[in-house]
Amino acid sequence: MADYVIAIDQGTTSSRAIVFDKSGSIVSTGQLEHEQIFPKAGWVEHNPNQIWNNTREVIGQALSKANITRHAIAAIGITNQRETAVVWDKTTGQPVYNAIVWQDTRTQDIVNRLAADGGVERFKKTVGLPLATYFSGTKIVWILENVEGAREKAEAGDLLFGTTDSWVIWNLTGGVNGGVHVTDVTNASRTLFMDLETLQWDDEILKAFGVPKSMLPEIKSSSEIYGHASDDSLLRETPIAGILGDQQAATFGQAAFQQGEAKNTYGTGNFIIFNTGEEIVHSENGLLTTLGYKLGDAKPHYALEGSIAVTGSLVQWLRDNLGMFSSAPEVEALAKTVEDNGGAYFVPAFSGLFAPYWRPDARGALVGLTRYVNKGHIARAALESTAFQTAEVIDAVNADSGVPLTELKVDGGMTANDTLMQFQADILGVPVIRPVVAETTALGAAYAAGLAVGFWSDLDDLAKNWQEDKRWEPNMDSAERDRLYRNWKKAVTKTFDWVDDDVQ
Ligand SMILES: Nc1ncnc2c1ncn2[C@@H]1O[C@H](COP(=O)(O)OP(=O)(O)OP(=O)(O)O)[C@@H](O)[C@H]1O
Ligand SMILES: [Mg+2]
């Protein structure tokens, strides 16, 4: 009897496999981190083979911890870090280069070249995105132009591109022995190549980028059977039936299925997604237009998204690069050694600024420093930066939708931080609410897969599983809130125009 669904969450910092039961509760988890490779300033890579090996191992961990075999699993759902690009040789199964991660800024010259004719909004009407290093399209171009022999092999039809959902599924379904090369609409909507209306690759755009169509995966819905795990896999014969990019998966796992619903995920970065239903809405305020989900043959749901590059990774940076503490949760105790930020503001524009500014010329700055400021203030300023960046995106969402959000559903690793969540509610002036299952990313992928095989019957069946765990109510004097927010915005302006010809 298949009582469970397994979700593979191939994230930026780790890969997880989570077994869920029908109530959407976690039965077991396997998790392994992979190496973050920083070859130069602004470059971020992962080793795709390590990602695939870890994925296999965490599946084993999750099955053995639950003490079940694949016979107990009805379906496999996949969710993934989204814009991270892998290019591999389909004849050998080997990547031609490391995965270039979404935070990587090496492709700014390629962006500038493409934007020379028509500006960064050149393809925005079609794909919903500005030209930016963030999206996978420019990363493919970099590999074709910089890896010896890659262009020729790609033209000969030997190379495949995929985000890590495609890479994992291709390997899980047999790799060189008949691996299935697919992605879903949500991941495809982050490449810069997919037409939001037709949900197909756009030939004109591919031509402008010089990317052969033969490299690209087939675009599928987010919930259907794409293939089965291969015979040499622990999950052999189990259908792979759901794919959602991690942020869309978290939205789905939060049961934010209806127009007007929103969530904010606090992980490596923060990502606010606002469901716009079946309507494609173009933002006037620096948000991206993206796919929300598409269930089988049903009409797609679209969304507006505010992507913030650096939030949880700033905490990691304080831990790893400055050695301020040895584990991420310790940032809270350090922040609580002080009453407030002591006048310090930390703008973590490590990859430039994403939403709502889209300023590739920005770089990180810690401003307002005096002799008074100590490491407690810096820890607090780092946490506050997550809340301020979120507030700026929520302002953009409210301006675009015309209907201010009255509460914010949250999830992700940083929501364990009570001090941050309280400050978030204070700065937004609306309640912040966390569900019982904070692993909404994996849950959303499990839901998409379970729906496709009839494990769950419909969206109402899923919505019933959502339960509130904790709520933070705003509790700050509005004059103080306004003062802090004004100062934050002033701090942001100090990061602009930093990158020029003189900066490496
Ligand atoms: N108590 C805490 N306070 C502040 N930050 C925290 C805390 N616990 C974890 N984090 C941060 O949250 C992030 C991890 O969150 P989460 O596990 O949701 O991310 P993730 O899903 O692993 O990220 P990704 O999907 O990008 O791999 C890390 O960047 C870490 O620094
Ligand atoms: Mg994640």
Coordinates of C-alpha atoms in Angstrom, one line a residue, residues 2-397:
A2 CA 1.5 3.3 -1.0
D3 CA 0.9 5.5 2.0
Y4 CA 3.5 8.2 1.3
V5 CA 4.9 10.7 -1.2
I6 CA 8.5 11.6 -1.3
A7 CA 9.8 15.1 -2.2
I8 CA 13.3 15.8 -3.3
D9 CA 14.3 19.4 -2.5
Q10 CA 17.5 20.2 -4.4
G11 CA 18.3 23.6 -2.7
T12 CA 21.1 26.1 -2.9
T13 CA 22.8 25.0 0.3
S14 CA 21.6 21.4 0.6
S15 CA 19.6 18.6 -0.9
R16 CA 16.8 17.0 1.1
A17 CA 14.5 14.1 0.6
I18 CA 11.3 14.2 2.7
V19 CA 8.7 11.5 3.1
F20 CA 5.2 13.0 3.7
D21 CA 2.0 11.2 4.7
K22 CA -1.6 12.1 3.6
S23 CA -2.0 14.7 6.2
G24 CA 1.0 16.6 4.8
S25 CA 3.1 15.7 7.9
I26 CA 6.7 14.9 7.7
V27 CA 7.5 11.2 8.3
S28 CA 11.3 11.3 7.8
T29 CA 14.0 13.6 6.3
G30 CA 17.4 13.0 4.7
Q31 CA 19.7 16.0 4.1
L32 CA 23.2 16.7 2.9
E33 CA 24.9 20.0 2.2
H34 CA 27.1 20.5 -0.9
E35 CA 30.1 22.6 -1.4
Q36 CA 29.7 26.3 -2.2
I37 CA 32.5 27.1 -4.7
F38 CA 33.7 30.7 -5.0
P39 CA 36.4 30.8 -7.7
K40 CA 36.5 34.6 -7.9
A41 CA 34.6 37.6 -6.5
G42 CA 31.0 37.4 -7.8
W43 CA 31.3 33.8 -9.0
V44 CA 29.3 31.0 -7.3
E45 CA 29.4 27.4 -8.5
H46 CA 28.2 23.9 -7.4
N47 CA 29.5 20.5 -8.5
P48 CA 26.6 18.8 -10.3
N49 CA 28.0 15.3 -9.7
Q50 CA 28.1 16.1 -5.9
I51 CA 24.5 17.3 -6.1
W52 CA 23.4 14.1 -7.8
N53 CA 25.3 11.8 -5.4
N54 CA 23.9 13.7 -2.4
T55 CA 20.4 13.4 -3.9
R56 CA 20.7 9.6 -4.1
E57 CA 22.1 9.4 -0.6
V58 CA 19.3 11.5 1.0
I59 CA 16.7 9.4 -0.7
G60 CA 18.3 6.4 1.0
Q61 CA 18.4 8.3 4.4
A62 CA 14.7 9.2 4.2
L63 CA 13.5 5.7 3.2
S64 CA 15.6 4.0 5.9
K65 CA 14.6 6.5 8.6
A66 CA 11.0 5.9 7.8
N67 CA 11.7 2.2 7.6
I68 CA 9.9 1.8 4.3
T69 CA 10.8 0.6 0.8
R70 CA 9.8 2.3 -2.5
H71 CA 6.6 0.2 -2.5
A72 CA 5.2 2.5 0.2
I73 CA 5.8 5.6 -2.1
A74 CA 3.0 6.7 -4.5
A75 CA 5.0 9.3 -6.3
I76 CA 8.1 11.5 -6.4
G77 CA 8.0 15.3 -6.4
I78 CA 11.0 17.5 -7.3
T79 CA 11.7 21.0 -6.3
N80 CA 14.9 22.9 -6.8
Q81 CA 17.0 26.0 -6.7
R82 CA 15.7 27.7 -9.8
E83 CA 18.0 29.6 -12.0
T84 CA 21.2 27.6 -11.4
A85 CA 22.4 26.3 -14.8
V86 CA 23.9 22.8 -15.5
V87 CA 25.1 21.9 -19.0
W88 CA 26.1 18.3 -19.6
D89 CA 27.0 15.9 -22.4
K90 CA 24.2 13.5 -23.1
T91 CA 26.6 10.9 -24.5
T92 CA 28.8 10.7 -21.4
G93 CA 26.4 12.0 -18.8
Q94 CA 29.1 14.3 -17.5
P95 CA 28.7 18.1 -16.9
V96 CA 30.9 20.2 -19.2
Y97 CA 31.4 22.8 -16.4
N98 CA 30.3 23.3 -12.8
A99 CA 26.7 24.5 -12.2
I100 CA 26.6 28.3 -12.3
V101 CA 24.5 29.3 -9.4
W102 CA 21.7 31.9 -9.5
Q103 CA 23.7 34.3 -7.3
D104 CA 26.6 34.4 -9.7
T105 CA 27.2 37.8 -11.4
R106 CA 29.9 36.8 -14.0
T107 CA 27.5 37.3 -16.9
Q108 CA 27.0 41.1 -16.5
D109 CA 28.9 41.7 -19.8
I110 CA 26.6 39.3 -21.6
V111 CA 23.6 41.1 -20.1
N112 CA 25.1 44.5 -21.2
R113 CA 25.7 43.1 -24.7
L114 CA 22.1 41.8 -25.1
A115 CA 20.7 45.0 -23.5
A116 CA 22.7 47.3 -26.0
D117 CA 19.8 46.7 -28.4
G118 CA 16.5 47.5 -26.6
G119 CA 17.6 47.9 -22.9
V120 CA 17.2 45.4 -20.1
E121 CA 13.5 45.3 -20.6
R122 CA 14.0 44.1 -24.2
F123 CA 12.2 40.7 -23.7
K124 CA 10.1 41.6 -20.6
K125 CA 6.8 41.7 -22.3
T126 CA 7.2 38.1 -23.5
V127 CA 9.1 36.5 -20.6
G128 CA 8.2 38.7 -17.6
L129 CA 11.8 39.3 -16.6
P130 CA 14.4 42.0 -17.2
L131 CA 17.8 40.9 -18.5
A132 CA 19.9 40.1 -15.5
T133 CA 22.7 37.8 -14.4
Y134 CA 20.2 36.1 -12.0
F135 CA 18.4 34.1 -14.7
S136 CA 19.7 30.9 -16.2
G137 CA 19.8 32.1 -19.9
T138 CA 22.9 34.2 -19.6
K139 CA 24.7 31.4 -17.7
I140 CA 24.2 29.0 -20.6
V141 CA 25.7 31.6 -23.0
W142 CA 28.7 32.0 -20.7
I143 CA 29.3 28.2 -20.8
L144 CA 29.0 28.1 -24.6
E145 CA 31.4 30.9 -25.0
N146 CA 34.0 30.0 -22.3
V147 CA 34.2 26.2 -22.1
E148 CA 36.4 24.8 -24.8
G149 CA 34.5 22.8 -27.4
A150 CA 31.1 23.5 -25.8
R151 CA 29.7 25.5 -28.7
E152 CA 30.6 22.8 -31.3
K153 CA 29.2 20.0 -29.2
A154 CA 26.0 22.1 -28.5
E155 CA 25.5 22.7 -32.3
A156 CA 26.0 19.0 -32.9
G157 CA 23.1 18.3 -30.5
D158 CA 25.3 16.6 -27.8
L159 CA 24.8 19.0 -24.9
L160 CA 21.8 19.4 -22.7
F161 CA 20.9 22.3 -20.4
G162 CA 18.8 22.0 -17.3
T163 CA 18.2 23.7 -14.0
T164 CA 18.8 21.1 -11.2
D165 CA 15.2 19.7 -11.5
S166 CA 16.1 18.6 -15.0
W167 CA 19.6 17.4 -14.0
V168 CA 18.2 15.2 -11.2
I169 CA 15.3 13.8 -13.2
W170 CA 17.5 13.0 -16.2
N171 CA 19.8 11.0 -13.9
L172 CA 17.0 9.5 -11.8
T173 CA 15.3 8.2 -15.0
G174 CA 18.4 6.5 -16.3
G175 CA 20.8 9.2 -17.5
V176 CA 22.7 8.0 -20.6
N177 CA 20.4 5.0 -20.7
G178 CA 17.2 6.8 -21.7
G179 CA 17.1 9.7 -19.2
V180 CA 14.0 11.9 -19.6
H181 CA 14.9 15.6 -20.3
V182 CA 12.1 17.8 -19.0
T183 CA 11.4 20.8 -16.8
D184 CA 8.2 22.4 -15.7
V185 CA 6.7 25.8 -16.5
T186 CA 7.8 27.4 -13.3
N187 CA 11.5 26.6 -13.8
A188 CA 11.2 27.4 -17.5
S189 CA 9.8 30.8 -16.6
R190 CA 13.2 31.7 -15.0
T191 CA 15.4 31.1 -18.0
L192 CA 14.5 34.3 -20.0
F193 CA 13.5 32.0 -22.9
M194 CA 9.8 31.0 -22.2
D195 CA 6.9 32.9 -23.6
L196 CA 4.5 33.4 -20.7
E197 CA 1.4 33.0 -22.9
T198 CA 2.3 30.0 -25.1
L199 CA 4.5 28.3 -22.4
Q200 CA 6.9 27.4 -25.2
W201 CA 10.5 28.3 -25.8
D202 CA 10.7 31.5 -27.9
D203 CA 12.7 31.0 -31.1
E204 CA 13.5 34.7 -31.6
I205 CA 14.9 35.0 -28.1
L206 CA 17.0 31.9 -28.4
K207 CA 18.4 33.3 -31.6
A208 CA 19.3 36.6 -29.9
F209 CA 21.1 34.6 -27.2
G210 CA 22.7 32.1 -29.6
V211 CA 21.4 29.1 -27.7
P212 CA 20.5 26.0 -29.7
K213 CA 17.0 24.8 -29.0
S214 CA 18.2 21.1 -28.9
M215 CA 19.9 21.8 -25.6
L216 CA 16.6 22.7 -23.8
P217 CA 14.4 20.4 -21.9
E218 CA 10.8 19.8 -22.9
I219 CA 8.4 22.1 -20.9
K220 CA 5.8 20.2 -19.0
S221 CA 3.1 21.1 -16.5
S222 CA 4.0 21.1 -12.7
S223 CA 1.8 18.0 -12.0
E224 CA 1.8 15.0 -14.4
I225 CA 3.8 11.8 -14.7
Y226 CA 7.1 12.7 -16.5
G227 CA 8.7 9.2 -16.2
H228 CA 9.7 6.6 -13.7
A229 CA 12.8 6.1 -11.5
S230 CA 15.2 3.7 -13.3
D231 CA 15.7 0.1 -12.3
D232 CA 19.1 0.8 -10.7
S233 CA 17.6 3.4 -8.3
L234 CA 16.2 2.8 -4.8
L235 CA 12.9 4.3 -6.0
R236 CA 12.8 2.1 -9.2
E237 CA 9.5 2.2 -11.1
T238 CA 8.1 5.0 -8.9
P239 CA 6.5 7.7 -11.0
I240 CA 8.1 11.2 -11.0
A241 CA 4.9 13.3 -11.0
G242 CA 5.6 16.8 -9.8
I243 CA 8.1 19.6 -10.5
L244 CA 8.0 23.1 -9.1
G245 CA 10.8 25.6 -8.7
D246 CA 11.5 26.1 -4.9
Q247 CA 9.7 29.4 -4.4
Q248 CA 6.6 28.3 -6.4
A249 CA 6.7 25.0 -4.4
A250 CA 6.7 26.9 -1.1
T251 CA 3.7 28.9 -2.3
F252 CA 1.9 25.7 -3.2
G253 CA 2.9 24.1 0.1
Q254 CA 1.4 27.2 1.9
A255 CA -1.8 26.4 0.0
A256 CA -1.8 29.9 -1.5
F257 CA -3.7 28.6 -4.5
Q258 CA -6.0 31.6 -5.0
Q259 CA -5.6 35.0 -6.6
G260 CA -4.5 37.6 -4.0
E261 CA -2.7 35.1 -1.7
A262 CA 1.0 35.5 -0.9
K263 CA 3.9 34.0 1.0
N264 CA 7.4 35.0 1.9
T265 CA 10.2 32.3 2.2
Y266 CA 13.2 33.1 4.3
G267 CA 16.1 30.8 3.1
T268 CA 19.4 31.7 1.4
G269 CA 17.5 34.7 -0.1
N270 CA 13.9 35.8 0.4
F271 CA 11.2 35.4 -2.2
I272 CA 7.8 36.9 -1.9
I273 CA 5.3 35.4 -4.3
F274 CA 1.9 36.9 -4.9
N275 CA -0.7 34.7 -6.8
T276 CA -2.4 36.7 -9.7
G277 CA -4.6 33.7 -10.7
E278 CA -5.0 33.1 -14.5
E279 CA -4.0 36.7 -15.3
I280 CA -0.5 37.7 -16.5
V281 CA 0.2 40.9 -14.6
H282 CA 3.2 43.1 -15.5
S283 CA 4.6 45.0 -12.5
E284 CA 5.1 48.7 -12.4
N285 CA 7.2 48.4 -9.3
G286 CA 10.2 46.1 -9.9
L287 CA 8.5 42.7 -9.5
L288 CA 9.0 39.8 -11.8
T289 CA 6.1 38.1 -13.7
T290 CA 6.4 34.4 -13.3
L291 CA 4.5 31.1 -13.5
G292 CA 2.8 30.1 -10.2
Y293 CA 1.9 26.5 -11.2
K294 CA 0.1 24.5 -13.9
L295 CA -1.7 21.3 -12.9
G296 CA -1.8 18.9 -15.9
D297 CA -4.0 20.2 -18.6
A298 CA -5.6 22.9 -16.5
K299 CA -4.9 26.6 -17.2
P300 CA -1.7 28.0 -15.7
H301 CA -1.6 30.2 -12.6
Y302 CA 0.7 33.2 -12.7
A303 CA 2.3 35.2 -10.0
L304 CA 4.3 38.4 -9.2
E305 CA 7.5 37.8 -7.4
G306 CA 9.9 39.9 -5.4
S307 CA 13.3 38.2 -5.3
I308 CA 15.8 39.3 -2.6
A309 CA 19.3 37.8 -3.2
V310 CA 20.8 37.9 0.3
T311 CA 19.0 37.2 3.6
G312 CA 19.9 33.9 5.3
S313 CA 23.2 33.9 3.4
L314 CA 24.2 37.1 5.2
V315 CA 23.9 35.1 8.4
Q316 CA 26.1 32.4 6.9
W317 CA 28.5 35.1 5.8
L318 CA 28.8 36.5 9.4
R319 CA 29.3 32.9 10.5
D320 CA 31.8 31.7 7.8
N321 CA 33.6 34.8 6.6
L322 CA 33.7 36.8 9.9
G323 CA 33.6 33.8 12.3
M324 CA 31.1 35.8 14.5
F325 CA 29.4 32.5 15.7
S326 CA 29.5 28.9 14.8
S327 CA 25.9 28.1 13.8
A328 CA 23.3 30.3 12.2
P329 CA 20.7 30.2 15.0
E330 CA 23.3 31.8 17.3
V331 CA 22.9 35.1 15.5
E332 CA 19.7 35.6 17.5
A333 CA 21.4 35.4 21.0
L334 CA 24.1 37.8 19.7
A335 CA 21.5 40.3 18.4
K336 CA 19.7 40.1 21.7
T337 CA 22.7 41.4 23.6
V338 CA 21.7 44.9 22.4
E339 CA 18.5 46.8 22.4
D340 CA 18.5 48.1 18.9
N341 CA 20.8 48.4 15.8
G342 CA 22.8 51.2 17.4
G343 CA 22.5 53.3 14.2
A344 CA 24.0 50.6 12.0
Y345 CA 22.4 49.4 8.7
F346 CA 23.7 46.5 6.7
V347 CA 22.8 46.5 3.0
P348 CA 23.9 43.0 1.7
A349 CA 24.1 43.9 -2.0
F350 CA 26.6 41.1 -2.5
S351 CA 25.1 40.2 -6.0
G352 CA 23.9 43.7 -6.7
L353 CA 20.4 44.5 -5.6
F354 CA 17.4 42.4 -6.9
A355 CA 13.8 43.4 -6.3
P356 CA 12.6 46.1 -6.3
Y357 CA 15.7 48.0 -7.4
W358 CA 17.5 45.7 -9.9
R359 CA 20.8 47.5 -9.5
P360 CA 23.7 45.3 -10.7
D361 CA 26.1 48.3 -9.9
A362 CA 25.4 48.1 -6.2
R363 CA 27.6 46.3 -3.7
G364 CA 27.3 45.6 0.0
A365 CA 27.7 48.3 2.6
L366 CA 27.6 48.6 6.4
V367 CA 26.7 52.2 7.2
G368 CA 26.0 54.4 10.2
L369 CA 29.1 53.1 12.1
T370 CA 30.5 54.8 15.1
R371 CA 32.7 53.8 18.0
Y372 CA 29.5 52.8 19.8
V373 CA 28.6 49.9 17.4
N374 CA 29.6 46.4 18.5
K375 CA 29.1 43.0 17.1
G376 CA 25.6 42.7 18.7
H377 CA 24.5 45.7 16.7
I378 CA 26.0 44.2 13.5
A379 CA 24.1 40.9 14.1
R380 CA 20.9 42.9 14.7
A381 CA 21.5 45.0 11.6
A382 CA 22.0 41.8 9.6
L383 CA 18.7 40.4 10.8
E384 CA 16.9 43.7 10.3
S385 CA 18.1 43.9 6.7
T386 CA 16.0 40.8 5.9
A387 CA 12.9 42.5 7.3
F388 CA 13.6 45.9 5.6
Q389 CA 14.2 44.2 2.2
T390 CA 11.0 42.3 2.6
A391 CA 9.1 45.5 3.5
E392 CA 10.3 47.1 0.3
V393 CA 9.0 44.2 -1.8
I394 CA 5.7 44.1 0.1
D395 CA 5.3 47.9 -0.7
A396 CA 5.8 47.0 -4.4
V397 CA 3.3 44.1 -4.2

